[in-house]
PDB file of C-alpha atoms in Angstrom:
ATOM      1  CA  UNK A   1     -28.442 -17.589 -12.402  1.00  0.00           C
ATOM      2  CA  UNK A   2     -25.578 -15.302 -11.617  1.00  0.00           C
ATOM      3  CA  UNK A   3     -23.133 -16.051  -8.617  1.00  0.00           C
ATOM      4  CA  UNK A   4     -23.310 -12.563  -7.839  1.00  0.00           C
ATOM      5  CA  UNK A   5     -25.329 -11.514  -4.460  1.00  0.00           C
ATOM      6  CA  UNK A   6     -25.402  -7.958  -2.796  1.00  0.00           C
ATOM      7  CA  UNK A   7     -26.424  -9.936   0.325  1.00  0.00           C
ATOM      8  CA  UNK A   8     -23.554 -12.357   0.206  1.00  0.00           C
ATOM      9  CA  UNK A   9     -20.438 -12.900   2.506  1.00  0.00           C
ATOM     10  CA  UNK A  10     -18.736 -10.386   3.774  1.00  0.00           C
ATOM     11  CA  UNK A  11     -21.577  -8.895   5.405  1.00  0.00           C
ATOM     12  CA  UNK A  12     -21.653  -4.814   5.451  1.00  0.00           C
ATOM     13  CA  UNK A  13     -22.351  -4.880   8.943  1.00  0.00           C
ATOM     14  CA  UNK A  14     -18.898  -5.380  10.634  1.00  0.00           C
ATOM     15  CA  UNK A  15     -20.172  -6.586  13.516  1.00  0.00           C
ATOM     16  CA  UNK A  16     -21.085  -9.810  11.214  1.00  0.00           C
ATOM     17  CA  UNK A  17     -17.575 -10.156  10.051  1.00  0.00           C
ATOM     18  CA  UNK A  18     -15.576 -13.359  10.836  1.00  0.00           C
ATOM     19  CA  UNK A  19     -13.717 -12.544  14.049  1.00  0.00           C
ATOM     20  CA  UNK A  20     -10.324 -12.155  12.439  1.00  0.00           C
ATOM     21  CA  UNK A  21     -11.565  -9.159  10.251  1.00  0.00           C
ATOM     22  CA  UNK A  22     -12.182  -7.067  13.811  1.00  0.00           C
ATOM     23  CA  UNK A  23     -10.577  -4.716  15.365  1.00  0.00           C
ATOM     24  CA  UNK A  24      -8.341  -3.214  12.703  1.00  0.00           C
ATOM     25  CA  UNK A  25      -7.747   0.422  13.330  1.00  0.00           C
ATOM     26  CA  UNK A  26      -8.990   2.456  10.457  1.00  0.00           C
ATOM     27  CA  UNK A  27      -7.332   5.667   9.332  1.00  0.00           C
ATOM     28  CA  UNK A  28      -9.383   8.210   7.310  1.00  0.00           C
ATOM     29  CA  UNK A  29     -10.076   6.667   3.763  1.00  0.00           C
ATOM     30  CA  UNK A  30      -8.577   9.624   1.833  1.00  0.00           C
ATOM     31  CA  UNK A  31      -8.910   8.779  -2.231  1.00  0.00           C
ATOM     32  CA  UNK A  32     -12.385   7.031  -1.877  1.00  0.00           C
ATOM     33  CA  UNK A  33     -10.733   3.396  -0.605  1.00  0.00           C
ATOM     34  CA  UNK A  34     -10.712   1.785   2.299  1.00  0.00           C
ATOM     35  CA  UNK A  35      -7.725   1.939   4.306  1.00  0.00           C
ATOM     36  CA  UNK A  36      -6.580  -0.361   7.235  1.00  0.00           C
ATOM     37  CA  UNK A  37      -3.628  -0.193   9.554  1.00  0.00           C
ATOM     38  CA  UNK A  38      -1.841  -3.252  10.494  1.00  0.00           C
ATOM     39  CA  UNK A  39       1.278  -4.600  12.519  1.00  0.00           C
ATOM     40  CA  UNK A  40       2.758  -4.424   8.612  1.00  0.00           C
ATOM     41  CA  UNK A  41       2.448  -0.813   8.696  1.00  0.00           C
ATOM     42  CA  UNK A  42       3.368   0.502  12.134  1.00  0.00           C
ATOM     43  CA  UNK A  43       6.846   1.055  11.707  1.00  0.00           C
ATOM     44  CA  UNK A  44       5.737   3.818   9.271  1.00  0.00           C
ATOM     45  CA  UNK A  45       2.785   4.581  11.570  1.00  0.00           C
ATOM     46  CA  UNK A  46       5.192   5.304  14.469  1.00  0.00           C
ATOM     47  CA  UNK A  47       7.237   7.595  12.460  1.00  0.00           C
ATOM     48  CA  UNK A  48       4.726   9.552  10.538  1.00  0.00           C
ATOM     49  CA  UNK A  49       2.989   9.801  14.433  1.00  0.00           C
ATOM     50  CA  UNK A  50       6.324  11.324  15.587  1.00  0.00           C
ATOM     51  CA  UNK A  51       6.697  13.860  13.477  1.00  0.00           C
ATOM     52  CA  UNK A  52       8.008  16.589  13.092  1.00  0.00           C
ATOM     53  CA  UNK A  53      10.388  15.447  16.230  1.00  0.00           C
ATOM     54  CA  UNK A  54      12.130  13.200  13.582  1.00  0.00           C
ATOM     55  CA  UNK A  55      15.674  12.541  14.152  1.00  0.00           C
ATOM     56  CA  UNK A  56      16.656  12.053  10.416  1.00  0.00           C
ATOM     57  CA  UNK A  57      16.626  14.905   8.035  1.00  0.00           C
ATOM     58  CA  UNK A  58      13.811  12.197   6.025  1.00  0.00           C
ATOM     59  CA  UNK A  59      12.258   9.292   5.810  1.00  0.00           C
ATOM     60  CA  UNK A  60      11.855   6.651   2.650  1.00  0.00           C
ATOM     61  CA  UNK A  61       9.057   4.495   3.186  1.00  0.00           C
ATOM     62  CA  UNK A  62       9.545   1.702   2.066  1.00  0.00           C
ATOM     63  CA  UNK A  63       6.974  -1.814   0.098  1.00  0.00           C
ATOM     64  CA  UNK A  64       5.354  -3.490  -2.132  1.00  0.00           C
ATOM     65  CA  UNK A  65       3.444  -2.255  -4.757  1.00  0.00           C
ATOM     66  CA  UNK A  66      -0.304  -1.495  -3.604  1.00  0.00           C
ATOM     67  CA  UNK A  67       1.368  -2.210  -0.276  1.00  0.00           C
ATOM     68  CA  UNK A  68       0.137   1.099   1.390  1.00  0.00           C
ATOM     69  CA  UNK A  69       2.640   2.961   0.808  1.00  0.00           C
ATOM     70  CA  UNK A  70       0.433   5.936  -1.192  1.00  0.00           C
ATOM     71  CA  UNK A  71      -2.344   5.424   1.595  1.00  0.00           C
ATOM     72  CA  UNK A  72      -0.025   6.528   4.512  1.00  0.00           C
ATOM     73  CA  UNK A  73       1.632   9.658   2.291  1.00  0.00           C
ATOM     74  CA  UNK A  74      -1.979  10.735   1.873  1.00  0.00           C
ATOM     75  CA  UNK A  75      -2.568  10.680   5.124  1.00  0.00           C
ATOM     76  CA  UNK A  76       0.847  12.541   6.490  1.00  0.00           C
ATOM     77  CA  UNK A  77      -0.041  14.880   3.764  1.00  0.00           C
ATOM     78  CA  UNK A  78      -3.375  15.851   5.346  1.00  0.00           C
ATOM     79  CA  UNK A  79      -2.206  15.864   8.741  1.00  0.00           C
ATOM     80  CA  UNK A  80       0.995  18.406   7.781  1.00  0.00           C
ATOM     81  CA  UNK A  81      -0.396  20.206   4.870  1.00  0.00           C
ATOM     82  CA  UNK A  82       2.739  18.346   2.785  1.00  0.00           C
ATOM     83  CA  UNK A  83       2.948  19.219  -0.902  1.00  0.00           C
ATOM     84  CA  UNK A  84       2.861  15.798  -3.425  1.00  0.00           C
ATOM     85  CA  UNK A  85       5.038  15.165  -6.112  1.00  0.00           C
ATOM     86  CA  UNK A  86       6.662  12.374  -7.857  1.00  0.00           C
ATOM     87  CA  UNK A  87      10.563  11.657  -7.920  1.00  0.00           C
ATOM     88  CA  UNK A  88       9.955  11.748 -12.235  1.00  0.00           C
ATOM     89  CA  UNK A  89       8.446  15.172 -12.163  1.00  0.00           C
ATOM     90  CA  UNK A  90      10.374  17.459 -10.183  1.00  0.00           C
ATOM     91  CA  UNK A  91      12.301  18.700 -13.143  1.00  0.00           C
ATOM     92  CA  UNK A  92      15.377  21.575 -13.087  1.00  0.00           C
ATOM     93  CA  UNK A  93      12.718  23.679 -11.069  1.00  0.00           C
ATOM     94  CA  UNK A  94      12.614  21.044  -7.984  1.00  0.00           C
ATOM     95  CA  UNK A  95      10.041  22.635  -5.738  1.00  0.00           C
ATOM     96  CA  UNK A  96       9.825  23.407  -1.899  1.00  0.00           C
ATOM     97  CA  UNK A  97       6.559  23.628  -0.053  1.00  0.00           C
ATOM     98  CA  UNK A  98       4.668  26.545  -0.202  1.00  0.00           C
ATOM     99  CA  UNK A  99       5.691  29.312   2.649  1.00  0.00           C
ATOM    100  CA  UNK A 100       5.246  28.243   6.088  1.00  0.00           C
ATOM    101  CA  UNK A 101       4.844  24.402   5.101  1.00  0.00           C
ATOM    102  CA  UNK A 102       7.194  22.343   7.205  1.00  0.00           C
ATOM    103  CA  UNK A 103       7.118  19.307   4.931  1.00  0.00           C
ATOM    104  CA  UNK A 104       7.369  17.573   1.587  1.00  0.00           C
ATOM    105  CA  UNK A 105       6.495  14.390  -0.441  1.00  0.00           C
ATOM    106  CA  UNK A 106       8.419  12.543  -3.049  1.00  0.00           C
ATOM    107  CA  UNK A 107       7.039   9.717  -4.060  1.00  0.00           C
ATOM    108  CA  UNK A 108       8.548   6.808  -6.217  1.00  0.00           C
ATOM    109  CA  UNK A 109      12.327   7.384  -6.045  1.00  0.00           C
ATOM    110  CA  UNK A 110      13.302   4.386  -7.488  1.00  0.00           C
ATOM    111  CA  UNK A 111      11.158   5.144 -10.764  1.00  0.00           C
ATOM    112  CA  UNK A 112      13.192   7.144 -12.961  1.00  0.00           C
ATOM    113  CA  UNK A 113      13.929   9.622 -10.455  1.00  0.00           C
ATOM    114  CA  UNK A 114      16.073  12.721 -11.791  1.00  0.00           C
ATOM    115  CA  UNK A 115      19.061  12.787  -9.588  1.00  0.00           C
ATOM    116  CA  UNK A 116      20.286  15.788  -9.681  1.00  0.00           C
ATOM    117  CA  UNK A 117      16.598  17.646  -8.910  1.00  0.00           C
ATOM    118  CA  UNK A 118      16.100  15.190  -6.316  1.00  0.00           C
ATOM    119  CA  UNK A 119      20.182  16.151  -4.550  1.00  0.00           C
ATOM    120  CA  UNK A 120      19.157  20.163  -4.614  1.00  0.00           C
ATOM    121  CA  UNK A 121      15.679  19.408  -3.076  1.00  0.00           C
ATOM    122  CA  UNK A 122      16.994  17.935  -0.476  1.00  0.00           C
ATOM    123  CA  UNK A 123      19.857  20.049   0.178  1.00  0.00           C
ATOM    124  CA  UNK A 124      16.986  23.266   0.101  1.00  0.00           C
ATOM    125  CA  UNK A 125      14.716  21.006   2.258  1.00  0.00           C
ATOM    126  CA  UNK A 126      17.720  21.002   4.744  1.00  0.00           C
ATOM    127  CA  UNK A 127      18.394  24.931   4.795  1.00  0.00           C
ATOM    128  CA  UNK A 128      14.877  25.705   4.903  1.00  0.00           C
ATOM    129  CA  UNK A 129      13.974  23.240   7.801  1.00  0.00           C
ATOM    130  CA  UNK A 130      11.588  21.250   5.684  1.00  0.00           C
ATOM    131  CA  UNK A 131      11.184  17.339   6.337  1.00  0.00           C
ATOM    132  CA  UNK A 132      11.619  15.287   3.445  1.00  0.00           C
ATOM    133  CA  UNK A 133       8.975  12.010   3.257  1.00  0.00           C
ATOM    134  CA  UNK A 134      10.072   9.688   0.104  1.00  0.00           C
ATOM    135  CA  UNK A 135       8.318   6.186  -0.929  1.00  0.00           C
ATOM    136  CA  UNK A 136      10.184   3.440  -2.198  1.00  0.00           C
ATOM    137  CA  UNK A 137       9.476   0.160  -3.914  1.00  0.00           C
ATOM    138  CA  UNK A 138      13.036  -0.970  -2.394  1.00  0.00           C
ATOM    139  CA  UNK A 139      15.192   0.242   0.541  1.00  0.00           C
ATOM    140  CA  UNK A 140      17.543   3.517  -0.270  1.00  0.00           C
ATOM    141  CA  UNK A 141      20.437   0.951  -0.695  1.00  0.00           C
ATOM    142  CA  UNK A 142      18.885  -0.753  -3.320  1.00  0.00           C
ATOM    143  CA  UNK A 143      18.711   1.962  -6.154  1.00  0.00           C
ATOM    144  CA  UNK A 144      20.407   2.186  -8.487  1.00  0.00           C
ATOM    145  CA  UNK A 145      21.699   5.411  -8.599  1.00  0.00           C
ATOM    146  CA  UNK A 146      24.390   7.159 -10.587  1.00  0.00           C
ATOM    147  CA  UNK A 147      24.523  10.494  -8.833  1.00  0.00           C
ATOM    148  CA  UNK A 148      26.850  10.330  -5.884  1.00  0.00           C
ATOM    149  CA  UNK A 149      25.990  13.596  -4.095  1.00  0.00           C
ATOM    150  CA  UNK A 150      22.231  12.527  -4.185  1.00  0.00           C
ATOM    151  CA  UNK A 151      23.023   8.671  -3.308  1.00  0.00           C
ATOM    152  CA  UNK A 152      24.965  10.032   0.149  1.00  0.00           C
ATOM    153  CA  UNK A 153      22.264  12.609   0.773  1.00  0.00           C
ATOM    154  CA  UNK A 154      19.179   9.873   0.828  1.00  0.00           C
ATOM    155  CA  UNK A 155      21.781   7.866   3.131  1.00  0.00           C
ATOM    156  CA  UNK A 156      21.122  10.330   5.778  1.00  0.00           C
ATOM    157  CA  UNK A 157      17.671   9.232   6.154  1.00  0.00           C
ATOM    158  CA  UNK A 158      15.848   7.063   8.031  1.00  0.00           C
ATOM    159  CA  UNK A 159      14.253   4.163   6.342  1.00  0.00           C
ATOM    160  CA  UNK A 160      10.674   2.662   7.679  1.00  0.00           C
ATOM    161  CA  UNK A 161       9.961  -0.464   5.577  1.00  0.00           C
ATOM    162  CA  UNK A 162       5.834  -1.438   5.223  1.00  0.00           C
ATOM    163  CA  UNK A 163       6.395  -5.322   6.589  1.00  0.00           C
ATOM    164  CA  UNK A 164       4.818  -8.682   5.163  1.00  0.00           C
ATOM    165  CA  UNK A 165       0.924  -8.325   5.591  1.00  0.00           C
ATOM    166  CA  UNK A 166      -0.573 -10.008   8.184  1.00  0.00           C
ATOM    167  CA  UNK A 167      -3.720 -12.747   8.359  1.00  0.00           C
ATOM    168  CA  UNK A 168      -6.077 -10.319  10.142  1.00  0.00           C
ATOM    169  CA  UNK A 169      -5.129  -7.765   7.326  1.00  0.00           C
ATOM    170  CA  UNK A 170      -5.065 -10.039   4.340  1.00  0.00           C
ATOM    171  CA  UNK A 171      -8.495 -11.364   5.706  1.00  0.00           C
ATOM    172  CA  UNK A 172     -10.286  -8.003   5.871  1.00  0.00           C
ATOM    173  CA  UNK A 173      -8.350  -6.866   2.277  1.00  0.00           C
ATOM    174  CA  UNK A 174      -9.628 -10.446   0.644  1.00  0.00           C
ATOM    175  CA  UNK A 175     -12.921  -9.734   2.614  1.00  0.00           C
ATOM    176  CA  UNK A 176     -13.464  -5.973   0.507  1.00  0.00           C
ATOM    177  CA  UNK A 177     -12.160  -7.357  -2.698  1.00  0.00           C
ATOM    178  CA  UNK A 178     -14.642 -10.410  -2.821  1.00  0.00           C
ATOM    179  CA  UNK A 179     -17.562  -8.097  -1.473  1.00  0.00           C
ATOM    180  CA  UNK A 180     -16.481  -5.111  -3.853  1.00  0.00           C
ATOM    181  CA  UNK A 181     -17.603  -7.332  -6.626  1.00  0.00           C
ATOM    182  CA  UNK A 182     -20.219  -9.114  -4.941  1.00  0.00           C
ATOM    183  CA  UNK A 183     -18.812 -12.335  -4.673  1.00  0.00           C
ATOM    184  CA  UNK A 184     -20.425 -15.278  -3.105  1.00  0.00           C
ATOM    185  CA  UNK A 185     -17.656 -16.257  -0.290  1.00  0.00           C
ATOM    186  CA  UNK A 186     -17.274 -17.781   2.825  1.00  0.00           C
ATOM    187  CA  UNK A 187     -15.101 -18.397   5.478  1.00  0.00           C
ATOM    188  CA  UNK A 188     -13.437 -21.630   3.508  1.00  0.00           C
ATOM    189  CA  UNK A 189     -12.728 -19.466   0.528  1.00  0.00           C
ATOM    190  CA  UNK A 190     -10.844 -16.900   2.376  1.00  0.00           C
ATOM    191  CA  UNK A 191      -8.639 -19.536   4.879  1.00  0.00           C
ATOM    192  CA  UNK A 192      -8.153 -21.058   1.565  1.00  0.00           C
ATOM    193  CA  UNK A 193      -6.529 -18.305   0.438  1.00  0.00           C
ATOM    194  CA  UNK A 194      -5.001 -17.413   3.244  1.00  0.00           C
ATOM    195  CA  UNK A 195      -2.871 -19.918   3.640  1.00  0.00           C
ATOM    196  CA  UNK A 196      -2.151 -20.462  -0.181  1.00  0.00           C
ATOM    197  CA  UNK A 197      -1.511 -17.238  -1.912  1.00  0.00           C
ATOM    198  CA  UNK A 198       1.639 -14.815  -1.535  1.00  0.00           C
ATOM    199  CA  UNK A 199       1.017 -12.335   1.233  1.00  0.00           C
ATOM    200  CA  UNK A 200       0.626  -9.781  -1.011  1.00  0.00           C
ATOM    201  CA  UNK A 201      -2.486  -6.980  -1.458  1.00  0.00           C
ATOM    202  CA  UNK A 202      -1.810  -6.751  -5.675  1.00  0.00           C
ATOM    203  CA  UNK A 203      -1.359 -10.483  -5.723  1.00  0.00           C
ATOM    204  CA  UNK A 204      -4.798 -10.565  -3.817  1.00  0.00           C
ATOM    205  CA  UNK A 205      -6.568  -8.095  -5.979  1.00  0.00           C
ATOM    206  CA  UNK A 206      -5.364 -10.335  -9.208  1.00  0.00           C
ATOM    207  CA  UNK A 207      -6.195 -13.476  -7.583  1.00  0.00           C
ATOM    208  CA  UNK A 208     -10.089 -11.896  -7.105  1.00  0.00           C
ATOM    209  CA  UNK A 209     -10.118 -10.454 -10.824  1.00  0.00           C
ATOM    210  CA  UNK A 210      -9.470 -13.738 -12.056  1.00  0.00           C
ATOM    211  CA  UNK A 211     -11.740 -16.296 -10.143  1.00  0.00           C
ATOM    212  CA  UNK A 212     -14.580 -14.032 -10.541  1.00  0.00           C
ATOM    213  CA  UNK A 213     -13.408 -14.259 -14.528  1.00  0.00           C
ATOM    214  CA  UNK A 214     -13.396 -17.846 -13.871  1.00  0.00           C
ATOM    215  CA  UNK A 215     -16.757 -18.128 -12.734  1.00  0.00           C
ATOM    216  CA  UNK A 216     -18.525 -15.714 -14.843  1.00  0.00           C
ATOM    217  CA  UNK A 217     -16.809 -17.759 -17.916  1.00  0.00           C
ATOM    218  CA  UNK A 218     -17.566 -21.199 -16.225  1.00  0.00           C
ATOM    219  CA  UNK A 219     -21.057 -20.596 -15.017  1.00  0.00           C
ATOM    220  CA  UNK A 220     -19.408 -21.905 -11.734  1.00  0.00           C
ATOM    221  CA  UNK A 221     -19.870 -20.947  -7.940  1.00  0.00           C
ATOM    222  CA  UNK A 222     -16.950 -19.208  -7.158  1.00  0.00           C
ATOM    223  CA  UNK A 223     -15.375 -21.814  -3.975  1.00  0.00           C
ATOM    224  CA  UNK A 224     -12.154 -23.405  -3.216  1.00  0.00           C
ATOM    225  CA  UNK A 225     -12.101 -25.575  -6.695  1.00  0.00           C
ATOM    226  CA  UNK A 226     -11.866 -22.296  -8.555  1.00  0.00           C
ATOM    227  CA  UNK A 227      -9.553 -20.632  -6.337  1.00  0.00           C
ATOM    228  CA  UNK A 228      -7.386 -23.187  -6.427  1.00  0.00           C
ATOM    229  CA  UNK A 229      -7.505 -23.274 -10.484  1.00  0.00           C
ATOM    230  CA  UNK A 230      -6.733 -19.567 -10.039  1.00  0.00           C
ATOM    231  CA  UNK A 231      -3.745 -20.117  -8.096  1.00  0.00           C
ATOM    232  CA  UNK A 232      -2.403 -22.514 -10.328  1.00  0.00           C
ATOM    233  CA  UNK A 233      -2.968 -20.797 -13.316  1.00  0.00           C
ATOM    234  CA  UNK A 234      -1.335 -17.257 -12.097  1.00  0.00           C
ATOM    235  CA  UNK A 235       1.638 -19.574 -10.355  1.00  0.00           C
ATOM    236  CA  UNK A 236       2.127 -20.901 -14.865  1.00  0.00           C
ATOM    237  CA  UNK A 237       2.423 -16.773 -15.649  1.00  0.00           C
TER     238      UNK A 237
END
């Protein structure tokens, strides 16, 4: 028969969790995912909570792919009314929020960002009292950018980097992805995992995708032999 059971591990109660999935503070789940906040995100958390007293004219959030980063813009958006866009898009016609708006979001400006919209933003942002909230995959420093006006300008800002992910996070993130596809997993499959696998919420989300491959394709019970075949065969590229 199938490995698959809507009744398996994790539980949907959370009271029937394994202790270290407790007692993560939840934000609103805005985009129709879960969304929990960890010791990895409260540098962010602090300054996104502090706002609009910010003592930098912006702030570049900093991590990983699937690291949060989207997740906590979302939710600064719907707590300040803050207009999205992407550092790619802004274009000649680089936009400020609508009237009375007090702030703005740029996401991805280390993805093909155009300088030179990105260096008048900012310096219209400054005149019109408008906080600036960028993500990065890498810290300001890091980019490689051509423009020096617009290089100095995102110097100004404060940087709050998303840190490593945590046990009690990477427990309750491995604990959704294996129940999201109900996956037959216990406590032993997710230490496993835990204290095997790069602390890292993509690599987690392709280590799932591919046991439950695995097991499908095997016929096999999705355990610790598997994962660890999954490991190994991700580790080879």
């Amino acid at each position: 028969g199938d490995h698959r059971d809507l009744h398996s591990f994790p539980p949907r109660r959370s009271s029937d969790l394994p202790q270290y999935v407790l007692d993560l503070p939840h934000r609103a789940a805005l985009g129709g995912e879960d969304f929990w906040v960890s010791e990895c995100h409260h540098a962010v958390t602090a300054w996104l909570d502090a706002w609009p007293e910010w003592s930098a004219p912006g702030l570049v959030v900093v991590g990983p792919p699937r690291g949060g980063k989207t997740h906590l813009a979302r939710i600064f958006a719907h707590e300040t009314g803050a207009e999205v866009a992407t550092a790619a898009e802004l274009g000649d016609g680089a936009r400020l929020p609508a009237p009375g708006a007090k702030a703005l979001i740029v996401e991805d400006i280390d993805r093909n960002p155009d300088e030179t919209a990105l260096f008048h933003l900012y310096n219209r942002a400054r005149e019109a009292g408008v906080s600036l909230l960028f993500t990065s995959r890498v810290p300001p420093a890091q980019i490689g950018l051509s423009l020096a006006d617009w290089r100095s300008r995102l110097l100004t800002c404060a940087v709050a980097e998303i840190g490593r992910p945590d046990d009690r996070l990477m427990a309750a993130v491995l604990a959704k992805l294996f129940h999201d596809r109900q996956l037959v997993v216990g406590e032993a499959e997710v230490s496993y995992l835990l204290t095997h696998m790069e602390r890292a919420i993509a690599v987690a989300e392709a280590v799932v995708a591919e046991a439950d491959r695995r097991a499908l394709a095997q016929k096999r019970k999705l355990g610790v032999p598997i994962l660890k075949e999954t490991l190994e065969a991700l580790s080879r590229g």
